[in-house]
Short mmCIF file of C-alpha atoms in Angstrom, two decimals:
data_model
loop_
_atom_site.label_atom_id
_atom_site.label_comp_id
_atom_site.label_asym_id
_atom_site.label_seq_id
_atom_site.Cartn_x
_atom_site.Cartn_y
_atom_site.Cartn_z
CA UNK Z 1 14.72 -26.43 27.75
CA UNK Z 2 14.57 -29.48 25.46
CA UNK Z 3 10.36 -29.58 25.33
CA UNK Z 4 8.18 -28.44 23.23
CA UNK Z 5 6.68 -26.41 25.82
CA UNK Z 6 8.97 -23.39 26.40
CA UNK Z 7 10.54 -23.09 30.32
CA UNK Z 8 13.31 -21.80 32.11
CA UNK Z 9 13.64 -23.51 35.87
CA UNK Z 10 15.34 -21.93 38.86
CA UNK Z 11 18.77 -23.78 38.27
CA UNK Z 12 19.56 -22.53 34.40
CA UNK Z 13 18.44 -19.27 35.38
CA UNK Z 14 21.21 -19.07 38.17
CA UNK Z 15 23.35 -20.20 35.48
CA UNK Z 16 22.89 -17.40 33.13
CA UNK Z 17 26.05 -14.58 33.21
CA UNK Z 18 24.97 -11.37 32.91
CA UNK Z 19 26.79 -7.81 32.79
CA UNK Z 20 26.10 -5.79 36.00
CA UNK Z 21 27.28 -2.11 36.38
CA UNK Z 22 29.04 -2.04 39.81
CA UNK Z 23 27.58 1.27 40.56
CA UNK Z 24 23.37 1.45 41.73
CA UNK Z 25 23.42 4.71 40.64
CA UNK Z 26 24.10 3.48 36.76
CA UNK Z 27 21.99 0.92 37.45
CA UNK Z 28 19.06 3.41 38.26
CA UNK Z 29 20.14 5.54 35.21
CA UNK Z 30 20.17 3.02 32.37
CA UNK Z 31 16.82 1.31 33.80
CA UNK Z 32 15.36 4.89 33.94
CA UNK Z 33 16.50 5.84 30.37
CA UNK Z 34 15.21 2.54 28.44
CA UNK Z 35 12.16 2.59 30.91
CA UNK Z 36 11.65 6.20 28.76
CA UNK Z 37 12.09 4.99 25.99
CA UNK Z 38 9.58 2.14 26.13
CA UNK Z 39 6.82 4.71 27.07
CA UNK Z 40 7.89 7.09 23.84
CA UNK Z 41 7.27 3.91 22.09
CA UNK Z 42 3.99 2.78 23.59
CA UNK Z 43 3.24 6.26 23.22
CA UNK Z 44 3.42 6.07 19.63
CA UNK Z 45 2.19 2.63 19.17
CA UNK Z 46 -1.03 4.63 20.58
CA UNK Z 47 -0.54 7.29 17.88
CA UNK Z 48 -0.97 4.59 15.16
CA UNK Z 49 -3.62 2.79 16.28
CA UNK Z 50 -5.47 6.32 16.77
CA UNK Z 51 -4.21 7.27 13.06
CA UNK Z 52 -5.65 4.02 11.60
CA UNK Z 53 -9.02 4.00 13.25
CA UNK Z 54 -9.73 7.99 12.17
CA UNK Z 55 -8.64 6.57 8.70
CA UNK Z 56 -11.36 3.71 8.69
CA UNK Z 57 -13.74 5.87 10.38
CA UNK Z 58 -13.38 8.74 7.79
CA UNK Z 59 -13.24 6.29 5.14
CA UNK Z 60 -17.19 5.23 6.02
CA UNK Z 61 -18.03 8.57 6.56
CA UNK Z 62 -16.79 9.97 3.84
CA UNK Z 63 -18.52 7.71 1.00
CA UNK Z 64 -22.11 7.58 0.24
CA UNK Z 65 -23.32 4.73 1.88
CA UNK Z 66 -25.53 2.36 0.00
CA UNK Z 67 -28.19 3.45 -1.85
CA UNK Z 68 -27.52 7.00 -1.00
CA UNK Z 69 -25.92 9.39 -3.33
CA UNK Z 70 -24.40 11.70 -1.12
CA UNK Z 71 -21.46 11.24 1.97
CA UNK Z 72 -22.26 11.89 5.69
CA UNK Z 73 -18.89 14.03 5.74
CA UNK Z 74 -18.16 16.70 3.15
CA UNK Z 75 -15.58 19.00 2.37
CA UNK Z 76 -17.19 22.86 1.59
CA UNK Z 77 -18.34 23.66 -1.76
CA UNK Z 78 -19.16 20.49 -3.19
CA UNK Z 79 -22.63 19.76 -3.54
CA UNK Z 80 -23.45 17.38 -6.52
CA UNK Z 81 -24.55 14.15 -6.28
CA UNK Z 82 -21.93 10.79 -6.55
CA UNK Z 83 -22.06 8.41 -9.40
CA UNK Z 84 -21.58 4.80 -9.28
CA UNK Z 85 -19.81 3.99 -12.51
CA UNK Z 86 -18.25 0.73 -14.11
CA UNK Z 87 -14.39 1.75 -14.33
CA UNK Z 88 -14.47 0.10 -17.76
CA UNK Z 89 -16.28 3.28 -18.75
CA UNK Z 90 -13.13 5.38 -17.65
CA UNK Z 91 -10.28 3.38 -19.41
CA UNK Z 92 -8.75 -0.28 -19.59
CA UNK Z 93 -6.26 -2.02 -17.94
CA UNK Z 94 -2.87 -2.42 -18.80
CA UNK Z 95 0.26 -4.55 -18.14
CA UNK Z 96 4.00 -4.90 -18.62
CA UNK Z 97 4.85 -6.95 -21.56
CA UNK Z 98 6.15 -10.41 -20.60
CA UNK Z 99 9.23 -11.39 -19.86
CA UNK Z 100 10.43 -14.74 -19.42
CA UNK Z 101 12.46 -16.66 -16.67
CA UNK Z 102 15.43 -16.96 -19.34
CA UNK Z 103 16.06 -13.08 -19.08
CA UNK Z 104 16.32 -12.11 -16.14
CA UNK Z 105 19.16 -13.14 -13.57
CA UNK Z 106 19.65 -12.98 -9.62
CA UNK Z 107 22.04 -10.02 -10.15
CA UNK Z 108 22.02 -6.75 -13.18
CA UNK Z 109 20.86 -3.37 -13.85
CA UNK Z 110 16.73 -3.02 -13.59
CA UNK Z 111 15.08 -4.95 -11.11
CA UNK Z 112 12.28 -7.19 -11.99
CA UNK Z 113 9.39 -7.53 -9.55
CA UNK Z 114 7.26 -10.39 -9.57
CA UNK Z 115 3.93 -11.09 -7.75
CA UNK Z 116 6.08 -12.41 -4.51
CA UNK Z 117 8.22 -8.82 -4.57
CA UNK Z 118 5.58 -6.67 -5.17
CA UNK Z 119 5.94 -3.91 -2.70
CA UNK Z 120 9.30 -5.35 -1.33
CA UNK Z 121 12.72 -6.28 -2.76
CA UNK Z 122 13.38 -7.66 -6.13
CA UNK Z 123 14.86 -10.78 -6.06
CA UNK Z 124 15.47 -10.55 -10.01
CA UNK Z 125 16.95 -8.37 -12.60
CA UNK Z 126 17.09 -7.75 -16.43
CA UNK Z 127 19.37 -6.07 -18.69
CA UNK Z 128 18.60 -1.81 -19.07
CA UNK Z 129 18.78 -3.15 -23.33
CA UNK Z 130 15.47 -5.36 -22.77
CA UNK Z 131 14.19 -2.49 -20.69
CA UNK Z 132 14.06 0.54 -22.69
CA UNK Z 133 13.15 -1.82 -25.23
CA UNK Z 134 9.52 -2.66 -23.86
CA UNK Z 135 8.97 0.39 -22.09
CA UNK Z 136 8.68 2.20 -25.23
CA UNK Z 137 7.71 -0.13 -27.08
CA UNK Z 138 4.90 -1.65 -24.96
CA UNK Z 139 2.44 -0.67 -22.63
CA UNK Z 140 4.95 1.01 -19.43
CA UNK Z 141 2.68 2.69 -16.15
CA UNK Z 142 3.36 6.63 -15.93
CA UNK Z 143 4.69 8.21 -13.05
CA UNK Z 144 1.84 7.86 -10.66
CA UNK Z 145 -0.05 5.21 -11.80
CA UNK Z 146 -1.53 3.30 -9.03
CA UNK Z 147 -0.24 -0.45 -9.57
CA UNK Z 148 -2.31 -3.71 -8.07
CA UNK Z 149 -1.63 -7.09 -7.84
CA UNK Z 150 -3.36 -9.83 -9.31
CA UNK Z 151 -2.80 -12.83 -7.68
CA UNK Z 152 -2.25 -13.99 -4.67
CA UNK Z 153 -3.12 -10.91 -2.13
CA UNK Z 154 -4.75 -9.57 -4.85
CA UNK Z 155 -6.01 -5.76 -4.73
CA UNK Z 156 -2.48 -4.06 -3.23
CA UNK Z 157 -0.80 -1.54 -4.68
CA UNK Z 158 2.14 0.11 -5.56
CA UNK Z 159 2.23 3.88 -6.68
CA UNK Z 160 4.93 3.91 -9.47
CA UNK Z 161 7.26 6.77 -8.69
CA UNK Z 162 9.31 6.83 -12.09
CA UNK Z 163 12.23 4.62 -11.21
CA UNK Z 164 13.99 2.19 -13.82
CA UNK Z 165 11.87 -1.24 -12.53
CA UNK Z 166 10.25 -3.24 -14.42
CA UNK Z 167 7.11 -5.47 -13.19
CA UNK Z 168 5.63 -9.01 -13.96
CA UNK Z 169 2.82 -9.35 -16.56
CA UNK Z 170 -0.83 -10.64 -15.54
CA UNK Z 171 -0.06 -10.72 -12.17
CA UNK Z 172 0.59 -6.84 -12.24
CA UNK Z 173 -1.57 -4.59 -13.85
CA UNK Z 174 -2.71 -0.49 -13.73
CA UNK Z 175 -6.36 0.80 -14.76
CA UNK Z 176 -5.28 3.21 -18.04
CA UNK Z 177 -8.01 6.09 -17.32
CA UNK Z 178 -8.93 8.99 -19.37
CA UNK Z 179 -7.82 11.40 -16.10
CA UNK Z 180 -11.46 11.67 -15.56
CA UNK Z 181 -10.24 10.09 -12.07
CA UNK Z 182 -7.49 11.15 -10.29
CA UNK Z 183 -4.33 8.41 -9.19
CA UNK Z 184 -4.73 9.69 -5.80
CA UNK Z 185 -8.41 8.95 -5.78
CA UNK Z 186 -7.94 5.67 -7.20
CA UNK Z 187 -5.38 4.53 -5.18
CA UNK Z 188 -7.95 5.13 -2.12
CA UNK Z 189 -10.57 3.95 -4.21
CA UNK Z 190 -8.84 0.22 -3.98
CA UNK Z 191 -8.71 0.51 -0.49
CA UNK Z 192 -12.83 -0.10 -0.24
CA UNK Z 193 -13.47 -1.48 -3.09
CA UNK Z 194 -15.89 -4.57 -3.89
CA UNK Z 195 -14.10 -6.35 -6.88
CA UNK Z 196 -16.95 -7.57 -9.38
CA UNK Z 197 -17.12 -11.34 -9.54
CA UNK Z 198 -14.25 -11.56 -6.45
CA UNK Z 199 -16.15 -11.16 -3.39
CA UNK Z 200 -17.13 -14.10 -1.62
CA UNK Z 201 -15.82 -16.51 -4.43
CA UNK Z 202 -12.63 -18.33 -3.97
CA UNK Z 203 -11.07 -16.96 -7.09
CA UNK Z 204 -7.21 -15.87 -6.17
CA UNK Z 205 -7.05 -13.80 -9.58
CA UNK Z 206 -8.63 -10.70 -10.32
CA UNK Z 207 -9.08 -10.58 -14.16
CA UNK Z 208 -8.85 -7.58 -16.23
CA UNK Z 209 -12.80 -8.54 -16.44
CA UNK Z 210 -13.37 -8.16 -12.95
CA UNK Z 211 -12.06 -4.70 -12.73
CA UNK Z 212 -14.00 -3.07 -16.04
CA UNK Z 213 -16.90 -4.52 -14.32
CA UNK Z 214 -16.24 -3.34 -10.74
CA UNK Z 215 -18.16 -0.14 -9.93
CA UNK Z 216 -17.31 2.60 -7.86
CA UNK Z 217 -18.19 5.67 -6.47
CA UNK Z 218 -17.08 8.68 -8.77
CA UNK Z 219 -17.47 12.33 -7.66
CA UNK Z 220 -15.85 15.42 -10.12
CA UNK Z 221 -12.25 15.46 -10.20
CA UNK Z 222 -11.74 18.15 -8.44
CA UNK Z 223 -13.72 16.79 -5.07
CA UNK Z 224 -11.91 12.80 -6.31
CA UNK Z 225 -8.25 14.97 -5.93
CA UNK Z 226 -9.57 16.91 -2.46
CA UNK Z 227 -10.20 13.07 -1.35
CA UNK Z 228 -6.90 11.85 -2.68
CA UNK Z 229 -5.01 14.16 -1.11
CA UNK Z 230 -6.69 14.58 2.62
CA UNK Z 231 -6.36 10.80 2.97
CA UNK Z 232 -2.11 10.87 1.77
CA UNK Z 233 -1.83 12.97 4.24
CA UNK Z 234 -3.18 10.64 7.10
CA UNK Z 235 -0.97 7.82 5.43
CA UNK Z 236 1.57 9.86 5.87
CA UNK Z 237 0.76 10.29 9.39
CA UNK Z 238 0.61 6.51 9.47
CA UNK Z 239 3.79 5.95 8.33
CA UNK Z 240 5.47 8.57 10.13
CA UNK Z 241 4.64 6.63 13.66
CA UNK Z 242 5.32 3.47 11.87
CA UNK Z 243 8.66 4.34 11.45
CA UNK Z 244 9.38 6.17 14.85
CA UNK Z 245 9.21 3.16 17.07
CA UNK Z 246 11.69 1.05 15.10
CA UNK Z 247 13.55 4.17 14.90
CA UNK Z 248 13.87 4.07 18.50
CA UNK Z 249 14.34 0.32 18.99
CA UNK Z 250 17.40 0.44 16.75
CA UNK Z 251 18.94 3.80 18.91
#
């Protein structure tokens, strides 16, 4: 009401027209339906909160802590000890090749995602000629690659699921590995990870440098893909009571 301090007296309230079935016994039903409703939701807002706190729990639990070379929580049959390992030693990192403001536009045929889309909507296209051009001509992320930003929020990431997109140099970039790790481990990997040179500093860039240097914990591939996979399934499980309560705001 007019202040910067938000009220509602006694006299606008009376004011306010509102639909009223005629009948108590609707009344009762619709109150007793949404009332439902709201507890399916809180129920599942209780779901999430469960499904993210296993995930961080699991994720201490099941990396060596430091200066120990084994996890506290194991899957069977693996028995060797971890490595910590500069990720430069397992590839380099690659980008899109640039592409300037000039072409792309606000509407055409591949979108363009920039730093500020990342993850989202593109707000800019280029032409499918300019495309295919640079993805086979220039460095283009496979299907699975594990894309991070750069800048700004830098360290999240994108899994790139083969669609016709195209993605913003410098301030988008994929580690090219040898496939002695798996995508699945890496993209998990970034979830904990300590960025060399990052931490603690007020940088808002991580550099190409900066992730060659980083090191991380590397198991065998086959335990890295065990990992990878155990932990997309309890995104999944994330993202499936994510979904439901909007699901049921919007019924």
């Amino acid at each position: 009401t007019g202040t910067s301090y938000p009220a509602i007296n006694s006299k606008d309230l009376a004011k306010i027209v509102v639909s009223i079935a005629l009948k108590k016994d609707e009344q009762k039903m619709i109150g007793e339906t949404l009332f439902g409703l709201d507890n399916l939701i809180t129920l599942h807002q209780r779901k999430l909160e469960n499904a993210k706190k296993l995930k961080k729990s699991l994720l201490q639990k099941m990396f060596p802590k430091e200066g120990e070379l084994f996890p506290e929580i194991r899957f069977p049959d693996f028995h060797d000890a971890w490595e910590q390992r500069k990720l430069g030693e397992y590839g380099s990192v690659a980008m899109c090749k640039r592409v300037f403001k000039e072409q792309t536009s606000s509407i055409g045929e591949i979108p363009f995602y920039k730093i500020g889309t990342f993850g989202g909507i593109a707000d800019a296209y280029i032409t499918r000629e300019l495309f295919l051009e640079y993805k086979y001509r220039y460095p283009y992320p496979k299907v699975g690659a594990v894309l991070i930003s750069a800048s700004g929020s830098i360290g999240r990431t994108v899994v790139y699921s083969g669609k016709d997109e195209y993605f913003q140099d410098s301030n988008i970039v994929w580690f090219e590995h040898d496939h002695r790790i798996s995508d699945k481990y890496l993209k998990l990997l970034y979830e904990i990870i300590q960025w060399n040179g990052v931490e603690g500093s007020t940088i808002k860039r991580l550099y190409n440098d900066n992730i060659l240097k980083t090191k991380a914990w590397i198991p065998s591939l086959s335990e890295q893909e065990k990992l990878g996979l155990f932990f997309e399934d309890i995104d999944n499980l994330i993202t499936l009571h994510q979904r439901k309560p909007k699901s049921q705001n919007k019924e």
